[in-house]
Short mmCIF file of C-alpha atoms in Angstrom, two decimals:
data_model
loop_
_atom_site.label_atom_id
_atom_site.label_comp_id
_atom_site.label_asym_id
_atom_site.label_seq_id
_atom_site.Cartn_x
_atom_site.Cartn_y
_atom_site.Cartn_z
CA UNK A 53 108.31 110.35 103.19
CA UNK A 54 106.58 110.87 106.70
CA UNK A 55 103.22 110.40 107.12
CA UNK A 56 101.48 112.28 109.41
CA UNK A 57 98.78 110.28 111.28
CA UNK A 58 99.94 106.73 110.06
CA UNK A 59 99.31 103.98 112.23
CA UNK A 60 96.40 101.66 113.65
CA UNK A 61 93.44 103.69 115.39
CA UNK A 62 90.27 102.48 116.94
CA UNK A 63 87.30 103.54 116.64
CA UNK A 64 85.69 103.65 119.84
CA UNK A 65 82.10 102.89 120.33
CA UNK A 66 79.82 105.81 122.22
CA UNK A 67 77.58 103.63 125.33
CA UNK A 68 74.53 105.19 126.68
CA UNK A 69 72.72 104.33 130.23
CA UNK A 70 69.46 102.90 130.28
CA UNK A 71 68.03 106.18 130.44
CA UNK A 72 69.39 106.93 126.73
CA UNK A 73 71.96 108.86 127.99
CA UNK A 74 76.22 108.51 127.28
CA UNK A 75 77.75 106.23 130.07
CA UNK A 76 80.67 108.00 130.53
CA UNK A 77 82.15 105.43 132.86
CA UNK A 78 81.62 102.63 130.35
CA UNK A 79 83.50 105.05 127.64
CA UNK A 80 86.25 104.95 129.95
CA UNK A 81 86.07 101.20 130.44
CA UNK A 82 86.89 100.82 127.29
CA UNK A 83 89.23 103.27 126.71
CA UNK A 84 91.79 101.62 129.38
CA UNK A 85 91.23 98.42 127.60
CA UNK A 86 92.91 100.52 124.37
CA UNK A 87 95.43 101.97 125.74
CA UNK A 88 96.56 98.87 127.16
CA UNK A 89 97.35 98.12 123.56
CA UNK A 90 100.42 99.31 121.22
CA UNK A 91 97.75 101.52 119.55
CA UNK A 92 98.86 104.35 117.51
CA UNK A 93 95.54 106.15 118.77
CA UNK A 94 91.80 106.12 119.08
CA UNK A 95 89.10 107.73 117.32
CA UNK A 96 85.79 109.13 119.11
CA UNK A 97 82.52 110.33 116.79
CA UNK A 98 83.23 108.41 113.83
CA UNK A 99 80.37 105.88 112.74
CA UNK A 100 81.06 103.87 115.05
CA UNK A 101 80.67 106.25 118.01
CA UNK A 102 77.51 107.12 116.94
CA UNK A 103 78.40 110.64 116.24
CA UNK A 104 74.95 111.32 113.80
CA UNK A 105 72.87 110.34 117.10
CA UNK A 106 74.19 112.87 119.36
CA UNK A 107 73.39 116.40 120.27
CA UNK A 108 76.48 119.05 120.16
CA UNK A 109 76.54 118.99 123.79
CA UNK A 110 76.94 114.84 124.06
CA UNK A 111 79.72 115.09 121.64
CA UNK A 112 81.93 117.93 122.91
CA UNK A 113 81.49 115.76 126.55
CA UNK A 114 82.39 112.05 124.96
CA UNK A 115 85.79 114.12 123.48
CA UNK A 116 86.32 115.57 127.03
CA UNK A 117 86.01 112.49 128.76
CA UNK A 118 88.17 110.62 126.23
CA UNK A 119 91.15 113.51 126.05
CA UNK A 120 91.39 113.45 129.75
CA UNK A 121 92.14 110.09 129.88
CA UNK A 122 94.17 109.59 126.58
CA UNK A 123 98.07 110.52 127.01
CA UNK A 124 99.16 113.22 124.84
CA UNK A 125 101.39 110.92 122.85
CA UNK A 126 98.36 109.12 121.69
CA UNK A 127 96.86 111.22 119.05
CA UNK A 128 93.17 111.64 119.22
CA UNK A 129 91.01 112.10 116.15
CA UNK A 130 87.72 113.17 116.28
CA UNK A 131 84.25 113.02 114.45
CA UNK A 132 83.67 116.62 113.40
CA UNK A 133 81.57 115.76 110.20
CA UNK A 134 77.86 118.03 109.58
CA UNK A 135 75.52 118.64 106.85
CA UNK A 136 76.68 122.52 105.98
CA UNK A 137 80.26 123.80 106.12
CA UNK A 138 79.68 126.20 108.56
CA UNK A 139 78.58 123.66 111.38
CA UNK A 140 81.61 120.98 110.71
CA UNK A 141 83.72 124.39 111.12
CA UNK A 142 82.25 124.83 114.09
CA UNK A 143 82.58 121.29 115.08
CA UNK A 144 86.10 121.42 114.49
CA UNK A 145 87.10 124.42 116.38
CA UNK A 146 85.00 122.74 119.42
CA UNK A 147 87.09 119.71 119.16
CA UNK A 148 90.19 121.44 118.81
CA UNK A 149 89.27 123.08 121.73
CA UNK A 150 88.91 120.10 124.10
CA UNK A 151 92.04 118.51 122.64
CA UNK A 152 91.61 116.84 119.23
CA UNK A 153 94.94 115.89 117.42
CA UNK A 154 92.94 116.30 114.41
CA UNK A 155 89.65 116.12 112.95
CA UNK A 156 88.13 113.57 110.56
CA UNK A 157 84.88 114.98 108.55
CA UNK A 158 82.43 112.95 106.81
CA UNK A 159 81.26 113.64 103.47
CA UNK A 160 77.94 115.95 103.38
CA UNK A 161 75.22 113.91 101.45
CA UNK A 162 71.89 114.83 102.21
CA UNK A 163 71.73 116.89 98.70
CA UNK A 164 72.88 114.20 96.72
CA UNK A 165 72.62 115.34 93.09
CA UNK A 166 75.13 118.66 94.52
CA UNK A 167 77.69 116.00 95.73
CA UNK A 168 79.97 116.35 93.05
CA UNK A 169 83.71 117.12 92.93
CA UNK A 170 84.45 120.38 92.57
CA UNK A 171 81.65 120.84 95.75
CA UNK A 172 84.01 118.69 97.82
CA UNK A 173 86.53 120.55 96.80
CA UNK A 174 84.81 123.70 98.27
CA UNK A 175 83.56 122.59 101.08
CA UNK A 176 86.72 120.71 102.36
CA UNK A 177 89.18 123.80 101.43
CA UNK A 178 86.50 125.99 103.50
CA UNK A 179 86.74 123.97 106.66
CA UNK A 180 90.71 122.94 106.31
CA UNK A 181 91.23 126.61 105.99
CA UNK A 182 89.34 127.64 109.62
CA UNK A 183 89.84 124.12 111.61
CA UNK A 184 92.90 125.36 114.60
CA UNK A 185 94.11 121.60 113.72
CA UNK A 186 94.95 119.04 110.85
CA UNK A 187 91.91 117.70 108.93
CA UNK A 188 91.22 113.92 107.78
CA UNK A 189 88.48 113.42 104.95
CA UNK A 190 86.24 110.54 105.51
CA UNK A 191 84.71 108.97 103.00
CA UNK A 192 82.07 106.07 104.04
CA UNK A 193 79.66 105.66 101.06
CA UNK A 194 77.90 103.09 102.92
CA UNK A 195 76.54 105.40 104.76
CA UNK A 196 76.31 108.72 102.90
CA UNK A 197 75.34 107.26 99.40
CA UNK A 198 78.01 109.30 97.92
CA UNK A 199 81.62 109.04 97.61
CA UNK A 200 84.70 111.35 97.05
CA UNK A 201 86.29 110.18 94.11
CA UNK A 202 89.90 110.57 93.72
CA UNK A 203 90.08 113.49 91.53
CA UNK A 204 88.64 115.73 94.80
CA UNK A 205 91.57 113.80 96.97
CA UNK A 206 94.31 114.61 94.36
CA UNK A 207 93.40 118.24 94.56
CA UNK A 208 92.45 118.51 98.31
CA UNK A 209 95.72 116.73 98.82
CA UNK A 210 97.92 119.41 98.29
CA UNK A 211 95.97 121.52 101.22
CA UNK A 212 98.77 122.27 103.87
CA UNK A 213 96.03 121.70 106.75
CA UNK A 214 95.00 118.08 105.27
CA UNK A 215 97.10 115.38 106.53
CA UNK A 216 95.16 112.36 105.20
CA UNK A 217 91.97 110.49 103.79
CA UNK A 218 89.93 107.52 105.73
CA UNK A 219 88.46 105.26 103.05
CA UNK A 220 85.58 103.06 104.92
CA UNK A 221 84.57 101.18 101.58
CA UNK A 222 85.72 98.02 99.75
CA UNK A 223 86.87 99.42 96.59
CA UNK A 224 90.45 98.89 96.17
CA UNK A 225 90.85 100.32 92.69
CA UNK A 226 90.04 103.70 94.49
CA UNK A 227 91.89 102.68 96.92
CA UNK A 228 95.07 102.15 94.97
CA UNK A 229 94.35 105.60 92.91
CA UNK A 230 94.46 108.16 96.40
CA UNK A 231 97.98 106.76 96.95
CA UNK A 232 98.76 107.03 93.16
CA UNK A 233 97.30 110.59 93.02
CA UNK A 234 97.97 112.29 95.99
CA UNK A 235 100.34 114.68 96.90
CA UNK A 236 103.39 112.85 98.59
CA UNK A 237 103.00 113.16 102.35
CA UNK A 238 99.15 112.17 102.41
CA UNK A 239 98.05 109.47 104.77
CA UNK A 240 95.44 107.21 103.58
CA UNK A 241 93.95 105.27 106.53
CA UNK A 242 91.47 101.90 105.50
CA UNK A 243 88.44 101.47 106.86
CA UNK A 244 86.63 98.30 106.24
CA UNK A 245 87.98 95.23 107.98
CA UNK A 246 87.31 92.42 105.10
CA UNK A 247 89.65 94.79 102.93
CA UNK A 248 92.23 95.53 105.71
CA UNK A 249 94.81 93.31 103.87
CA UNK A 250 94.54 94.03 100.90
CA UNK A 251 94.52 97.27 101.67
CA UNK A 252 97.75 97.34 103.19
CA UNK A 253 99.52 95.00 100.29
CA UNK A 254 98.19 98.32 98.06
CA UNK A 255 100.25 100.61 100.85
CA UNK A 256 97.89 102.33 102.52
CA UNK A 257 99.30 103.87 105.87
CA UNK A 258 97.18 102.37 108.25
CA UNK A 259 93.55 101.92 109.36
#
């Protein structure tokens, strides 16, 4: 079975000038040191790229300067993850715009006692059905305080517009149940370097 999306991305860093403000030139510096790798592709606005610090108008520029640089046979995944549905939506269809591959969207979690399941569920389905391009959940508990446990994946799994899961915690039980329980197909990407390994003796498809 192919998976869509499978393969080794990094996820690039976001610089900013002295002045606080994003060093495009240094994003670029670093994006030719990438791509003289055999990366599959890169990833811009994920928590490392310090996509919750930036305005809508920084992050549509960092994808623009990264796209034009990044060959088209390098997909290019990008940060799209907000509070309410309708604003990742929107952050989706802006990054589609400028040339995402595909989108990767954070968990909501400011409401945490309304982060259950069947919420997920919702809100995932909502923006899978309107983003122009495929959709990666991210799930990175470390920073949200919540977590999408696999019951949400197994269902959201079978959602023609989502390719794939990143998993940015350690817990390889949960780990091991998105591959068991989702549908066939469904890339699940780790996330946390300690884990890689094991990780990838479970079978995820990359990281």
């Amino acid at each position: 079975m192919q998976h869509r999306f499978a393969g080794i991305y990094t996820p690039i860093v976001t610089p900013f000038d002295s002045h606080g403000d994003v060093d495009e030139r240094a994003i670029l510096a670093n994006v030719d040191r990438y791509l003289a790798s055999p990366l599959t592709g890169l990833v811009v606005l994920g928590s490392n790229g310090e996509a919750a610090q930036l305005e809508d108008d920084e992050a549509d520029r960092v994808i623009a300067v990264v796209r034009e640089r990044v060959p088209n046979d390098r997909p290019l995944l990008v940060g799209t993850g907000r509070e309410s549905t309708r604003a990742t939506i929107a952050a989706c269809r802006r990054a589609a715009a400028i040339g995402a591959d595909a989108v990767m969207a954070r968990t909501p979690s400011f409401y945490k006692p309304q982060m259950t399941s069947e919420n997920f569920i919702r809100h995932y389905t909502e923006v899978a059905d309107a983003s122009p391009v495929p959709l990666l959940l991210y799930n990175v508990t470390m920073y949200t305080g919540v977590n999408l446990l696999p019951d949400a994946v197994e269902q959201l799994s079978g959602h023609p517009n989502i390719a794939g899961l990143k998993d940015s915690g350690n817990d390889m039980l949960q780990i091991g149940d998105y591959l068991a329980r989702s549908t066939p197909g469904f890339t699940v990407l780790a996330g946390a370097a300690p884990t890689l390994f094991t990780a990838a003796a479970l079978g995820v498809h990359g990281a």
